[in-house]
Amino acid sequence: MSVMVSAFDAHRTRTSEKYTAFPPEVLPMFVAEMDSVLAEPVRDALVAAVTNGDTGYVGHGRALPEAFADFAADRWSWRVDPDLVRTTTDVSVAAVETLRRIIEPGERVVIMPPVYPPFWDYVTEAGGTVAEVPLLPPAEEAADTTGATTADWRMDLDGVRAALADGVRTILLCNPHNPLGLVHPRDELAALGRLAAEYDAVVVSDEIHAPLTHADAVFTPFLDSCPEAADLGVALTSASKAWNLAGTKCALMVGASERARAWFDGMPTEVVERTGILGYTASVAAFRAGGPWLASLLTELTVNRRTLAERLDEVLPGARYRQPQASYLAWIDLGALPFGDDPAAVLLDRAEVALSRGLDFGRQGAGHVRLNFGCSAETLDEALSRLATAL
């Protein structure tokens, strides 16, 4: 049984941004939300909570830290100390509040574009300024084969070193990297950790897409990449992307050192108090019992990412796309097509398919779009048919 539903069926019953930002005739493939049903354990836990009236302020138990620690151990052989896990509203809040504890006003923070657009806002909201060290793109710029993946992208460690030598002391990492779906290899993460240790810098790693790593890649938690990383890092994560729970509002901040404990303990109590109790309940169910549903989801996503690789050049000749190693987001280079720097606007107008603007991810995104293939095979087929009309 598929975990996906038709985007048009979802449009009739759902009220989230994905289904209300555009008219009903537009296929919504922009925001990172899937056209999926809820995992049964998550649905049952939420129904039970609402039935029992358990909708008050979040409690102070250890259920979610322990559930995540067990999930991390089983999935990535990562030993997480539940006492070094805190919860909050979402990963955005987790990033801002963590940065506030680490940086001084005006300090620079490295980000690696093209990257999730709110990264710029996280830094400025926390009082810092952005220092861009773009990822290094693949050397081969010819049309990609159907087997190409985003593994050919790399962090610019020399660029990071130059920023640290110039006084930067904080790095905001995206692992796996959105919008590319790049899973940073262990050796690169370890090199980043050792480099940060050399300059007494801190790494804050957004790992929200980690459970969505595909079978042809191996996710490494930054804190587990090397001993230095454990001492100087904080990981941010959530069940929201993998189990489609963004609106229930719950994220985790994970540390592995006494430094991290001090940062967490120094946060205002409201940072934790704002955790949504339904998000907490749903997250416990997802990490404890959502594995079979997640496996089915990844099977469907694998088919969809392959379909894109096989058909995209037929639909939009000259398009370049490498299959993401994680997530349900495709980073597509349309620079060779006559759509200008903002192809998303053209495709919305001509094909009635809503995609994310590449330019929102940094200047490196000119001529690019991000497409959400977290949908049914039928919805993806309809999207490709529509995109073919744009030329």
mmCIF file of C-alpha atoms in Angstrom:
data_model
loop_
_atom_site.group_PDB
_atom_site.id
_atom_site.type_symbol
_atom_site.label_atom_id
_atom_site.label_comp_id
_atom_site.label_asym_id
_atom_site.label_seq_id
_atom_site.Cartn_x
_atom_site.Cartn_y
_atom_site.Cartn_z
ATOM 1 C CA MET A 1 0.000 0.000 0.000
ATOM 2 C CA SER A 2 1.314 3.417 -0.963
ATOM 3 C CA VAL A 3 1.982 5.974 1.754
ATOM 4 C CA MET A 4 1.288 8.750 -0.778
ATOM 5 C CA VAL A 5 -2.007 10.241 -1.874
ATOM 6 C CA SER A 6 -2.864 12.282 -4.944
ATOM 7 C CA ALA A 7 -1.944 15.937 -4.622
ATOM 8 C CA PHE A 8 -5.430 16.824 -5.865
ATOM 9 C CA ASP A 9 -7.076 14.612 -3.236
ATOM 10 C CA ALA A 10 -4.893 16.223 -0.564
ATOM 11 C CA HIS A 11 -5.854 19.659 -1.868
ATOM 12 C CA ARG A 12 -9.509 18.950 -1.105
ATOM 13 C CA THR A 13 -8.962 18.082 2.555
ATOM 14 C CA ARG A 14 -5.801 19.831 3.771
ATOM 15 C CA THR A 15 -5.310 23.435 4.834
ATOM 16 C CA SER A 16 -1.525 23.719 5.194
ATOM 17 C CA GLU A 17 0.580 26.162 3.183
ATOM 18 C CA LYS A 18 1.349 23.601 0.503
ATOM 19 C CA TYR A 19 -2.295 23.325 -0.521
ATOM 20 C CA THR A 20 -3.439 26.923 -0.005
ATOM 21 C CA ALA A 21 -0.591 29.057 -1.363
ATOM 22 C CA PHE A 22 -1.707 28.560 -4.986
ATOM 23 C CA PRO A 23 -5.024 27.983 -6.790
ATOM 24 C CA PRO A 24 -6.325 24.385 -6.874
ATOM 25 C CA GLU A 25 -5.279 23.855 -10.477
ATOM 26 C CA VAL A 26 -1.598 24.411 -9.648
ATOM 27 C CA LEU A 27 0.480 21.360 -8.714
ATOM 28 C CA PRO A 28 2.256 22.283 -5.433
ATOM 29 C CA MET A 29 5.797 20.899 -5.517
ATOM 30 C CA PHE A 30 7.639 23.663 -3.685
ATOM 31 C CA VAL A 31 7.540 23.578 0.129
ATOM 32 C CA ALA A 32 9.136 20.563 1.883
ATOM 33 C CA GLU A 33 5.927 18.792 2.823
ATOM 34 C CA MET A 34 4.854 15.439 1.395
ATOM 35 C CA ASP A 35 1.525 14.272 -0.019
ATOM 36 C CA SER A 36 1.635 11.375 2.432
ATOM 37 C CA VAL A 37 -0.707 9.742 4.905
ATOM 38 C CA LEU A 38 0.362 9.656 8.539
ATOM 39 C CA ALA A 39 2.225 6.623 9.784
ATOM 40 C CA GLU A 40 -0.299 4.507 11.702
ATOM 41 C CA PRO A 41 1.584 4.608 15.039
ATOM 42 C CA VAL A 42 1.777 8.397 14.783
ATOM 43 C CA ARG A 43 -1.882 8.735 13.843
ATOM 44 C CA ASP A 44 -2.958 6.442 16.670
ATOM 45 C CA ALA A 45 -0.860 8.330 19.220
ATOM 46 C CA LEU A 46 -2.309 11.680 18.136
ATOM 47 C CA VAL A 47 -5.878 10.379 18.126
ATOM 48 C CA ALA A 48 -5.392 8.941 21.614
ATOM 49 C CA ALA A 49 -3.958 12.223 22.893
ATOM 50 C CA VAL A 50 -6.848 14.263 21.515
ATOM 51 C CA THR A 51 -9.432 11.732 22.697
ATOM 52 C CA ASN A 52 -7.960 11.856 26.189
ATOM 53 C CA GLY A 53 -7.706 15.629 26.188
ATOM 54 C CA ASP A 54 -3.927 15.468 26.500
ATOM 55 C CA THR A 55 -3.410 18.791 24.745
ATOM 56 C CA GLY A 56 -1.899 20.960 27.476
ATOM 57 C CA TYR A 57 1.614 22.234 28.032
ATOM 58 C CA VAL A 58 4.418 19.816 27.300
ATOM 59 C CA GLY A 59 5.749 17.837 30.263
ATOM 60 C CA HIS A 60 9.336 17.255 31.322
ATOM 61 C CA GLY A 61 9.704 13.520 30.796
ATOM 62 C CA ARG A 62 12.478 11.620 29.060
ATOM 63 C CA ALA A 63 10.293 9.762 26.563
ATOM 64 C CA LEU A 64 11.414 11.649 23.465
ATOM 65 C CA PRO A 65 15.140 11.932 24.307
ATOM 66 C CA GLU A 66 15.201 8.192 24.996
ATOM 67 C CA ALA A 67 13.190 7.361 21.872
ATOM 68 C CA PHE A 68 15.551 9.402 19.715
ATOM 69 C CA ALA A 69 18.619 7.898 21.386
ATOM 70 C CA ASP A 70 17.340 4.402 20.608
ATOM 71 C CA PHE A 71 16.531 5.383 17.019
ATOM 72 C CA ALA A 72 19.990 6.919 16.525
ATOM 73 C CA ALA A 73 21.703 3.843 17.940
ATOM 74 C CA ASP A 74 19.710 1.479 15.753
ATOM 75 C CA ARG A 75 19.912 3.526 12.564
ATOM 76 C CA TRP A 76 23.382 5.077 12.710
ATOM 77 C CA SER A 77 25.160 3.291 15.595
ATOM 78 C CA TRP A 78 25.327 6.686 17.275
ATOM 79 C CA ARG A 79 25.298 6.719 21.066
ATOM 80 C CA VAL A 80 23.242 9.695 22.222
ATOM 81 C CA ASP A 81 23.024 10.642 25.893
ATOM 82 C CA PRO A 82 19.340 11.442 26.592
ATOM 83 C CA ASP A 83 20.469 13.871 29.298
ATOM 84 C CA LEU A 84 22.071 15.976 26.552
ATOM 85 C CA VAL A 85 18.881 16.243 24.472
ATOM 86 C CA ARG A 86 16.485 19.182 24.709
ATOM 87 C CA THR A 87 13.290 19.890 22.777
ATOM 88 C CA THR A 88 11.804 23.059 21.334
ATOM 89 C CA THR A 89 9.272 24.225 18.779
ATOM 90 C CA ASP A 90 11.096 23.451 15.534
ATOM 91 C CA VAL A 91 14.562 23.345 14.016
ATOM 92 C CA SER A 92 14.380 27.033 13.117
ATOM 93 C CA VAL A 93 13.965 27.982 16.776
ATOM 94 C CA ALA A 94 16.603 25.425 17.756
ATOM 95 C CA ALA A 95 19.104 27.000 15.348
ATOM 96 C CA VAL A 96 18.467 30.574 16.444
ATOM 97 C CA GLU A 97 18.514 29.828 20.178
ATOM 98 C CA THR A 98 21.660 27.697 19.892
ATOM 99 C CA LEU A 99 23.448 30.400 17.913
ATOM 100 C CA ARG A 100 22.401 32.989 20.497
ATOM 101 C CA ARG A 101 24.252 31.017 23.178
ATOM 102 C CA ILE A 102 27.379 30.647 21.038
ATOM 103 C CA ILE A 103 27.981 33.910 19.188
ATOM 104 C CA GLU A 104 28.433 37.506 20.244
ATOM 105 C CA PRO A 105 26.498 40.285 18.459
ATOM 106 C CA GLY A 106 27.940 40.947 15.041
ATOM 107 C CA GLU A 107 30.059 37.802 14.879
ATOM 108 C CA ARG A 108 30.236 36.015 11.558
ATOM 109 C CA VAL A 109 28.814 32.553 10.956
ATOM 110 C CA VAL A 110 29.777 30.357 7.985
ATOM 111 C CA ILE A 111 26.990 28.942 5.838
ATOM 112 C CA MET A 112 27.462 26.902 2.642
ATOM 113 C CA PRO A 113 25.174 27.969 -0.210
ATOM 114 C CA PRO A 114 23.239 26.963 -2.134
ATOM 115 C CA VAL A 115 21.456 26.219 1.129
ATOM 116 C CA TYR A 116 18.053 26.271 2.819
ATOM 117 C CA PRO A 117 16.957 29.939 2.623
ATOM 118 C CA PRO A 118 16.234 30.467 6.359
ATOM 119 C CA PHE A 119 19.928 29.877 7.168
ATOM 120 C CA TRP A 120 20.598 33.549 6.428
ATOM 121 C CA ASP A 121 17.712 34.525 8.720
ATOM 122 C CA TYR A 122 18.855 32.234 11.544
ATOM 123 C CA VAL A 123 22.199 34.011 11.678
ATOM 124 C CA THR A 124 20.813 37.527 11.580
ATOM 125 C CA GLU A 125 18.026 36.756 14.064
ATOM 126 C CA ALA A 126 20.635 35.426 16.473
ATOM 127 C CA GLY A 127 22.588 38.681 16.120
ATOM 128 C CA GLY A 128 25.316 37.521 13.774
ATOM 129 C CA THR A 129 26.366 38.209 10.202
ATOM 130 C CA VAL A 130 26.692 35.689 7.396
ATOM 131 C CA ALA A 131 30.014 34.514 5.930
ATOM 132 C CA GLU A 132 29.335 32.500 2.773
ATOM 133 C CA VAL A 133 31.612 29.590 1.874
ATOM 134 C CA PRO A 134 29.792 27.979 -1.077
ATOM 135 C CA LEU A 135 29.870 24.256 -1.688
ATOM 136 C CA LEU A 136 32.145 23.068 -4.473
ATOM 137 C CA PRO A 137 30.064 21.886 -7.455
ATOM 138 C CA PRO A 138 30.885 18.784 -9.502
ATOM 139 C CA ALA A 139 33.791 19.286 -11.868
ATOM 140 C CA GLU A 140 31.901 17.646 -14.720
ATOM 141 C CA GLU A 141 29.196 19.982 -15.985
ATOM 142 C CA ALA A 142 27.984 17.844 -18.884
ATOM 143 C CA ALA A 143 24.490 16.383 -18.884
ATOM 144 C CA ASP A 144 24.197 13.892 -16.067
ATOM 145 C CA THR A 145 23.552 10.205 -16.527
ATOM 146 C CA THR A 146 20.640 8.534 -14.760
ATOM 147 C CA GLY A 147 23.031 7.133 -12.181
ATOM 148 C CA ALA A 148 24.611 10.441 -11.154
ATOM 149 C CA THR A 149 24.121 11.503 -7.538
ATOM 150 C CA THR A 150 24.914 14.580 -5.509
ATOM 151 C CA ALA A 151 27.935 12.782 -4.030
ATOM 152 C CA ASP A 152 30.078 14.772 -6.464
ATOM 153 C CA TRP A 153 29.464 17.980 -4.494
ATOM 154 C CA ARG A 154 31.906 18.824 -1.680
ATOM 155 C CA MET A 155 32.405 21.196 1.212
ATOM 156 C CA ASP A 156 35.072 23.811 0.508
ATOM 157 C CA LEU A 157 37.296 23.016 3.491
ATOM 158 C CA ASP A 158 39.979 25.385 2.242
ATOM 159 C CA GLY A 159 37.379 28.131 2.156
ATOM 160 C CA VAL A 160 36.265 27.244 5.673
ATOM 161 C CA ARG A 161 39.877 27.376 6.859
ATOM 162 C CA ALA A 162 40.293 30.817 5.316
ATOM 163 C CA ALA A 163 37.137 32.044 7.074
ATOM 164 C CA LEU A 164 38.329 30.646 10.411
ATOM 165 C CA ALA A 165 41.768 32.167 9.918
ATOM 166 C CA ASP A 166 39.978 35.476 9.351
ATOM 167 C CA GLY A 167 38.240 35.241 12.718
ATOM 168 C CA VAL A 168 35.017 33.312 12.144
ATOM 169 C CA ARG A 169 34.297 30.958 15.042
ATOM 170 C CA THR A 170 30.933 29.357 14.156
ATOM 171 C CA ILE A 171 29.796 27.143 11.275
ATOM 172 C CA LEU A 172 26.147 26.395 10.478
ATOM 173 C CA LEU A 173 26.176 23.066 8.653
ATOM 174 C CA CYS A 174 23.371 21.367 6.715
ATOM 175 C CA ASN A 175 23.799 17.570 6.910
ATOM 176 C CA PRO A 176 22.217 16.144 4.758
ATOM 177 C CA HIS A 177 22.385 19.292 2.684
ATOM 178 C CA ASN A 178 19.188 20.992 1.520
ATOM 179 C CA PRO A 179 18.510 21.614 -1.407
ATOM 180 C CA LEU A 180 21.043 19.153 -2.855
ATOM 181 C CA GLY A 181 20.237 16.077 -0.785
ATOM 182 C CA LEU A 182 24.008 15.733 -0.336
ATOM 183 C CA VAL A 183 25.059 13.371 2.460
ATOM 184 C CA HIS A 184 28.443 14.615 3.608
ATOM 185 C CA PRO A 185 30.875 11.677 3.888
ATOM 186 C CA ARG A 186 32.379 10.816 7.256
ATOM 187 C CA ASP A 187 35.908 11.794 6.277
ATOM 188 C CA GLU A 188 34.826 15.304 5.265
ATOM 189 C CA LEU A 189 32.804 15.772 8.443
ATOM 190 C CA ALA A 190 35.764 14.592 10.506
ATOM 191 C CA ALA A 191 38.045 16.990 8.634
ATOM 192 C CA LEU A 192 35.601 19.808 9.375
ATOM 193 C CA GLY A 193 35.541 18.816 13.041
ATOM 194 C CA ARG A 194 39.325 18.777 13.327
ATOM 195 C CA LEU A 195 39.541 22.085 11.478
ATOM 196 C CA ALA A 196 37.005 23.666 13.840
ATOM 197 C CA ALA A 197 38.925 22.322 16.838
ATOM 198 C CA GLU A 198 42.134 23.870 15.513
ATOM 199 C CA TYR A 199 40.498 27.310 15.668
ATOM 200 C CA ASP A 200 38.320 26.672 18.742
ATOM 201 C CA ALA A 201 35.220 27.059 16.574
ATOM 202 C CA VAL A 202 31.722 25.603 17.010
ATOM 203 C CA VAL A 203 29.659 23.636 14.467
ATOM 204 C CA VAL A 204 25.855 23.668 14.598
ATOM 205 C CA SER A 205 24.595 20.871 12.354
ATOM 206 C CA ASP A 206 21.035 20.818 10.999
ATOM 207 C CA GLU A 207 20.319 17.097 10.503
ATOM 208 C CA ILE A 208 16.563 17.159 9.971
ATOM 209 C CA HIS A 209 16.735 15.172 6.694
ATOM 210 C CA ALA A 210 18.939 12.394 8.118
ATOM 211 C CA PRO A 211 16.198 9.730 8.457
ATOM 212 C CA LEU A 212 15.475 10.233 4.741
ATOM 213 C CA THR A 213 18.919 9.015 3.611
ATOM 214 C CA HIS A 214 18.617 6.655 0.648
ATOM 215 C CA ALA A 215 20.119 3.176 0.411
ATOM 216 C CA ASP A 216 23.034 4.277 -1.772
ATOM 217 C CA ALA A 217 24.434 6.617 0.885
ATOM 218 C CA VAL A 218 25.490 6.394 4.535
ATOM 219 C CA PHE A 219 24.554 9.201 6.890
ATOM 220 C CA THR A 220 27.104 10.180 9.537
ATOM 221 C CA PRO A 221 25.957 12.378 12.448
ATOM 222 C CA PHE A 222 28.410 15.248 12.744
ATOM 223 C CA LEU A 223 28.846 14.687 16.487
ATOM 224 C CA ASP A 224 29.862 11.092 15.778
ATOM 225 C CA SER A 225 32.307 11.867 12.965
ATOM 226 C CA CYS A 226 35.382 12.317 15.182
ATOM 227 C CA PRO A 227 36.183 12.969 18.872
ATOM 228 C CA GLU A 228 36.749 16.664 18.205
ATOM 229 C CA ALA A 229 33.273 17.039 16.704
ATOM 230 C CA ALA A 230 31.614 15.675 19.821
ATOM 231 C CA ASP A 231 33.267 18.339 21.940
ATOM 232 C CA LEU A 232 32.486 21.345 19.760
ATOM 233 C CA GLY A 233 29.188 20.586 18.070
ATOM 234 C CA VAL A 234 25.419 20.654 18.468
ATOM 235 C CA ALA A 235 23.025 18.681 16.278
ATOM 236 C CA LEU A 236 19.512 19.856 15.462
ATOM 237 C CA THR A 237 16.898 17.412 14.247
ATOM 238 C CA SER A 238 13.217 16.502 14.215
ATOM 239 C CA ALA A 239 10.773 13.824 13.105
ATOM 240 C CA SER A 240 8.977 16.486 11.093
ATOM 241 C CA LYS A 241 10.514 15.946 7.645
ATOM 242 C CA ALA A 242 10.686 12.149 7.613
ATOM 243 C CA TRP A 243 7.183 11.615 9.032
ATOM 244 C CA ASN A 244 5.544 14.787 7.646
ATOM 245 C CA LEU A 245 4.849 16.389 11.028
ATOM 246 C CA ALA A 246 5.962 20.003 10.568
ATOM 247 C CA GLY A 247 2.726 21.484 11.889
ATOM 248 C CA THR A 248 2.847 19.599 15.179
ATOM 249 C CA LYS A 249 5.883 21.612 16.322
ATOM 250 C CA CYS A 250 8.646 19.636 17.986
ATOM 251 C CA ALA A 251 12.412 19.518 17.394
ATOM 252 C CA LEU A 252 15.469 18.287 19.257
ATOM 253 C CA MET A 253 18.789 19.865 20.174
ATOM 254 C CA VAL A 254 21.445 17.222 20.771
ATOM 255 C CA GLY A 255 24.806 17.667 22.435
ATOM 256 C CA ALA A 256 27.703 15.401 23.322
ATOM 257 C CA SER A 257 29.745 17.513 25.726
ATOM 258 C CA GLU A 258 29.605 19.613 28.842
ATOM 259 C CA ARG A 259 29.929 22.680 26.634
ATOM 260 C CA ALA A 260 26.672 21.739 24.929
ATOM 261 C CA ARG A 261 25.014 21.130 28.288
ATOM 262 C CA ALA A 262 26.017 24.639 29.370
ATOM 263 C CA TRP A 263 24.613 26.148 26.179
ATOM 264 C CA PHE A 264 21.319 24.292 26.657
ATOM 265 C CA ASP A 265 21.062 25.140 30.343
ATOM 266 C CA GLY A 266 21.734 28.791 29.538
ATOM 267 C CA MET A 267 18.710 29.054 27.243
ATOM 268 C CA PRO A 268 15.511 30.691 28.539
ATOM 269 C CA THR A 269 13.145 28.092 29.975
ATOM 270 C CA GLU A 270 10.560 29.103 27.358
ATOM 271 C CA VAL A 271 12.700 27.602 24.603
ATOM 272 C CA VAL A 272 11.785 24.142 25.882
ATOM 273 C CA GLU A 273 8.333 25.117 27.182
ATOM 274 C CA ARG A 274 7.240 26.100 23.669
ATOM 275 C CA THR A 275 7.516 22.506 22.446
ATOM 276 C CA GLY A 276 4.116 21.371 21.179
ATOM 277 C CA ILE A 277 2.767 18.479 23.224
ATOM 278 C CA LEU A 278 1.173 16.917 20.129
ATOM 279 C CA GLY A 279 4.494 17.240 18.324
ATOM 280 C CA TYR A 280 6.245 15.598 21.256
ATOM 281 C CA THR A 281 3.690 12.759 21.280
ATOM 282 C CA ALA A 282 3.923 12.280 17.515
ATOM 283 C CA SER A 283 7.729 12.319 17.587
ATOM 284 C CA VAL A 284 7.930 9.632 20.265
ATOM 285 C CA ALA A 285 5.630 7.413 18.177
ATOM 286 C CA ALA A 286 7.620 8.100 15.006
ATOM 287 C CA PHE A 287 11.020 7.282 16.473
ATOM 288 C CA ARG A 288 9.685 4.294 18.440
ATOM 289 C CA ALA A 289 7.371 2.643 15.929
ATOM 290 C CA GLY A 290 7.555 4.533 12.635
ATOM 291 C CA GLY A 291 10.331 2.469 11.062
ATOM 292 C CA PRO A 292 8.189 0.251 8.801
ATOM 293 C CA TRP A 293 6.287 3.257 7.452
ATOM 294 C CA LEU A 294 9.566 5.090 6.836
ATOM 295 C CA ALA A 295 10.916 2.100 4.921
ATOM 296 C CA SER A 296 7.848 2.132 2.652
ATOM 297 C CA LEU A 297 8.229 5.856 2.133
ATOM 298 C CA LEU A 298 11.882 5.537 1.129
ATOM 299 C CA THR A 299 10.977 2.818 -1.373
ATOM 300 C CA GLU A 300 8.511 5.158 -3.073
ATOM 301 C CA LEU A 301 10.907 8.087 -2.988
ATOM 302 C CA THR A 302 13.636 5.967 -4.576
ATOM 303 C CA VAL A 303 11.337 5.190 -7.490
ATOM 304 C CA ASN A 304 10.406 8.846 -7.901
ATOM 305 C CA ARG A 305 13.981 10.140 -7.865
ATOM 306 C CA ARG A 306 14.880 7.547 -10.505
ATOM 307 C CA THR A 307 11.872 8.524 -12.618
ATOM 308 C CA LEU A 308 13.093 12.111 -12.585
ATOM 309 C CA ALA A 309 16.557 11.006 -13.668
ATOM 310 C CA GLU A 310 15.177 8.937 -16.533
ATOM 311 C CA ARG A 311 12.595 11.391 -17.853
ATOM 312 C CA LEU A 312 13.713 14.908 -17.024
ATOM 313 C CA ASP A 313 15.947 15.412 -20.063
ATOM 314 C CA GLU A 314 13.114 14.258 -22.334
ATOM 315 C CA VAL A 315 10.713 16.703 -20.695
ATOM 316 C CA LEU A 316 13.133 19.640 -20.460
ATOM 317 C CA PRO A 317 16.072 18.951 -22.806
ATOM 318 C CA GLY A 318 19.273 20.364 -21.346
ATOM 319 C CA ALA A 319 18.128 20.109 -17.735
ATOM 320 C CA ARG A 320 20.804 18.814 -15.350
ATOM 321 C CA TYR A 321 19.902 16.804 -12.285
ATOM 322 C CA ARG A 322 21.763 14.543 -9.892
ATOM 323 C CA GLN A 323 19.739 12.195 -7.731
ATOM 324 C CA PRO A 324 19.751 13.313 -4.083
ATOM 325 C CA GLN A 325 21.348 10.944 -1.599
ATOM 326 C CA ALA A 326 18.760 11.998 0.978
ATOM 327 C CA SER A 327 15.351 13.685 1.100
ATOM 328 C CA TYR A 328 12.568 14.081 -1.443
ATOM 329 C CA LEU A 329 13.933 17.307 -2.930
ATOM 330 C CA ALA A 330 15.491 17.568 -6.388
ATOM 331 C CA TRP A 331 17.913 20.403 -7.239
ATOM 332 C CA ILE A 332 17.547 20.976 -10.976
ATOM 333 C CA ASP A 333 19.776 23.154 -13.141
ATOM 334 C CA LEU A 334 17.764 24.738 -15.962
ATOM 335 C CA GLY A 335 20.438 27.269 -16.875
ATOM 336 C CA ALA A 336 20.743 25.886 -20.398
ATOM 337 C CA LEU A 337 17.058 26.515 -21.089
ATOM 338 C CA PRO A 338 15.509 29.864 -22.088
ATOM 339 C CA PHE A 339 13.938 30.516 -18.687
ATOM 340 C CA GLY A 340 16.349 33.097 -17.276
ATOM 341 C CA ASP A 341 17.595 33.277 -13.694
ATOM 342 C CA ASP A 342 14.183 32.426 -12.209
ATOM 343 C CA PRO A 343 12.791 29.364 -14.023
ATOM 344 C CA ALA A 344 10.264 28.730 -11.227
ATOM 345 C CA ALA A 345 8.283 31.819 -12.235
ATOM 346 C CA VAL A 346 8.222 30.732 -15.874
ATOM 347 C CA LEU A 347 7.169 27.170 -15.068
ATOM 348 C CA LEU A 348 4.424 28.352 -12.742
ATOM 349 C CA ASP A 349 3.038 30.568 -15.488
ATOM 350 C CA ARG A 350 3.418 28.148 -18.390
ATOM 351 C CA ALA A 351 2.946 24.747 -16.763
ATOM 352 C CA GLU A 352 1.010 25.462 -13.539
ATOM 353 C CA VAL A 353 3.615 23.651 -11.462
ATOM 354 C CA ALA A 354 4.819 25.479 -8.344
ATOM 355 C CA LEU A 355 8.524 24.915 -7.622
ATOM 356 C CA SER A 356 10.951 26.602 -5.239
ATOM 357 C CA ARG A 357 13.008 29.490 -6.666
ATOM 358 C CA GLY A 358 16.656 28.604 -6.978
ATOM 359 C CA LEU A 359 17.700 32.172 -6.194
ATOM 360 C CA ASP A 360 16.196 31.839 -2.716
ATOM 361 C CA PHE A 361 19.024 29.401 -1.905
ATOM 362 C CA GLY A 362 21.753 31.900 -2.747
ATOM 363 C CA ARG A 363 23.169 33.479 -5.878
ATOM 364 C CA GLN A 364 24.425 30.005 -6.874
ATOM 365 C CA GLY A 365 20.770 29.111 -7.441
ATOM 366 C CA ALA A 366 20.330 31.321 -10.502
ATOM 367 C CA GLY A 367 18.769 29.217 -13.250
ATOM 368 C CA HIS A 368 17.809 26.459 -10.781
ATOM 369 C CA VAL A 369 14.616 25.146 -9.212
ATOM 370 C CA ARG A 370 13.935 22.795 -6.317
ATOM 371 C CA LEU A 371 11.250 20.196 -6.969
ATOM 372 C CA ASN A 372 9.519 18.207 -4.217
ATOM 373 C CA PHE A 373 8.992 14.611 -5.374
ATOM 374 C CA GLY A 374 7.458 13.529 -2.067
ATOM 375 C CA CYS A 375 4.279 12.646 -3.931
ATOM 376 C CA SER A 376 2.523 9.782 -5.651
ATOM 377 C CA ALA A 377 3.932 8.400 -8.904
ATOM 378 C CA GLU A 378 0.786 9.658 -10.643
ATOM 379 C CA THR A 379 1.328 13.197 -9.335
ATOM 380 C CA LEU A 380 4.948 13.173 -10.492
ATOM 381 C CA ASP A 381 3.874 11.913 -13.923
ATOM 382 C CA GLU A 382 1.363 14.760 -14.182
ATOM 383 C CA ALA A 383 4.027 17.276 -13.152
ATOM 384 C CA LEU A 384 6.442 16.018 -15.813
ATOM 385 C CA SER A 385 3.720 16.134 -18.455
ATOM 386 C CA ARG A 386 2.970 19.733 -17.532
ATOM 387 C CA LEU A 387 6.613 20.754 -17.483
ATOM 388 C CA ALA A 388 6.991 19.427 -21.024
ATOM 389 C CA THR A 389 4.555 22.118 -22.187
ATOM 390 C CA ALA A 390 6.824 24.918 -20.943
ATOM 391 C CA LEU A 391 8.978 24.710 -24.075
#
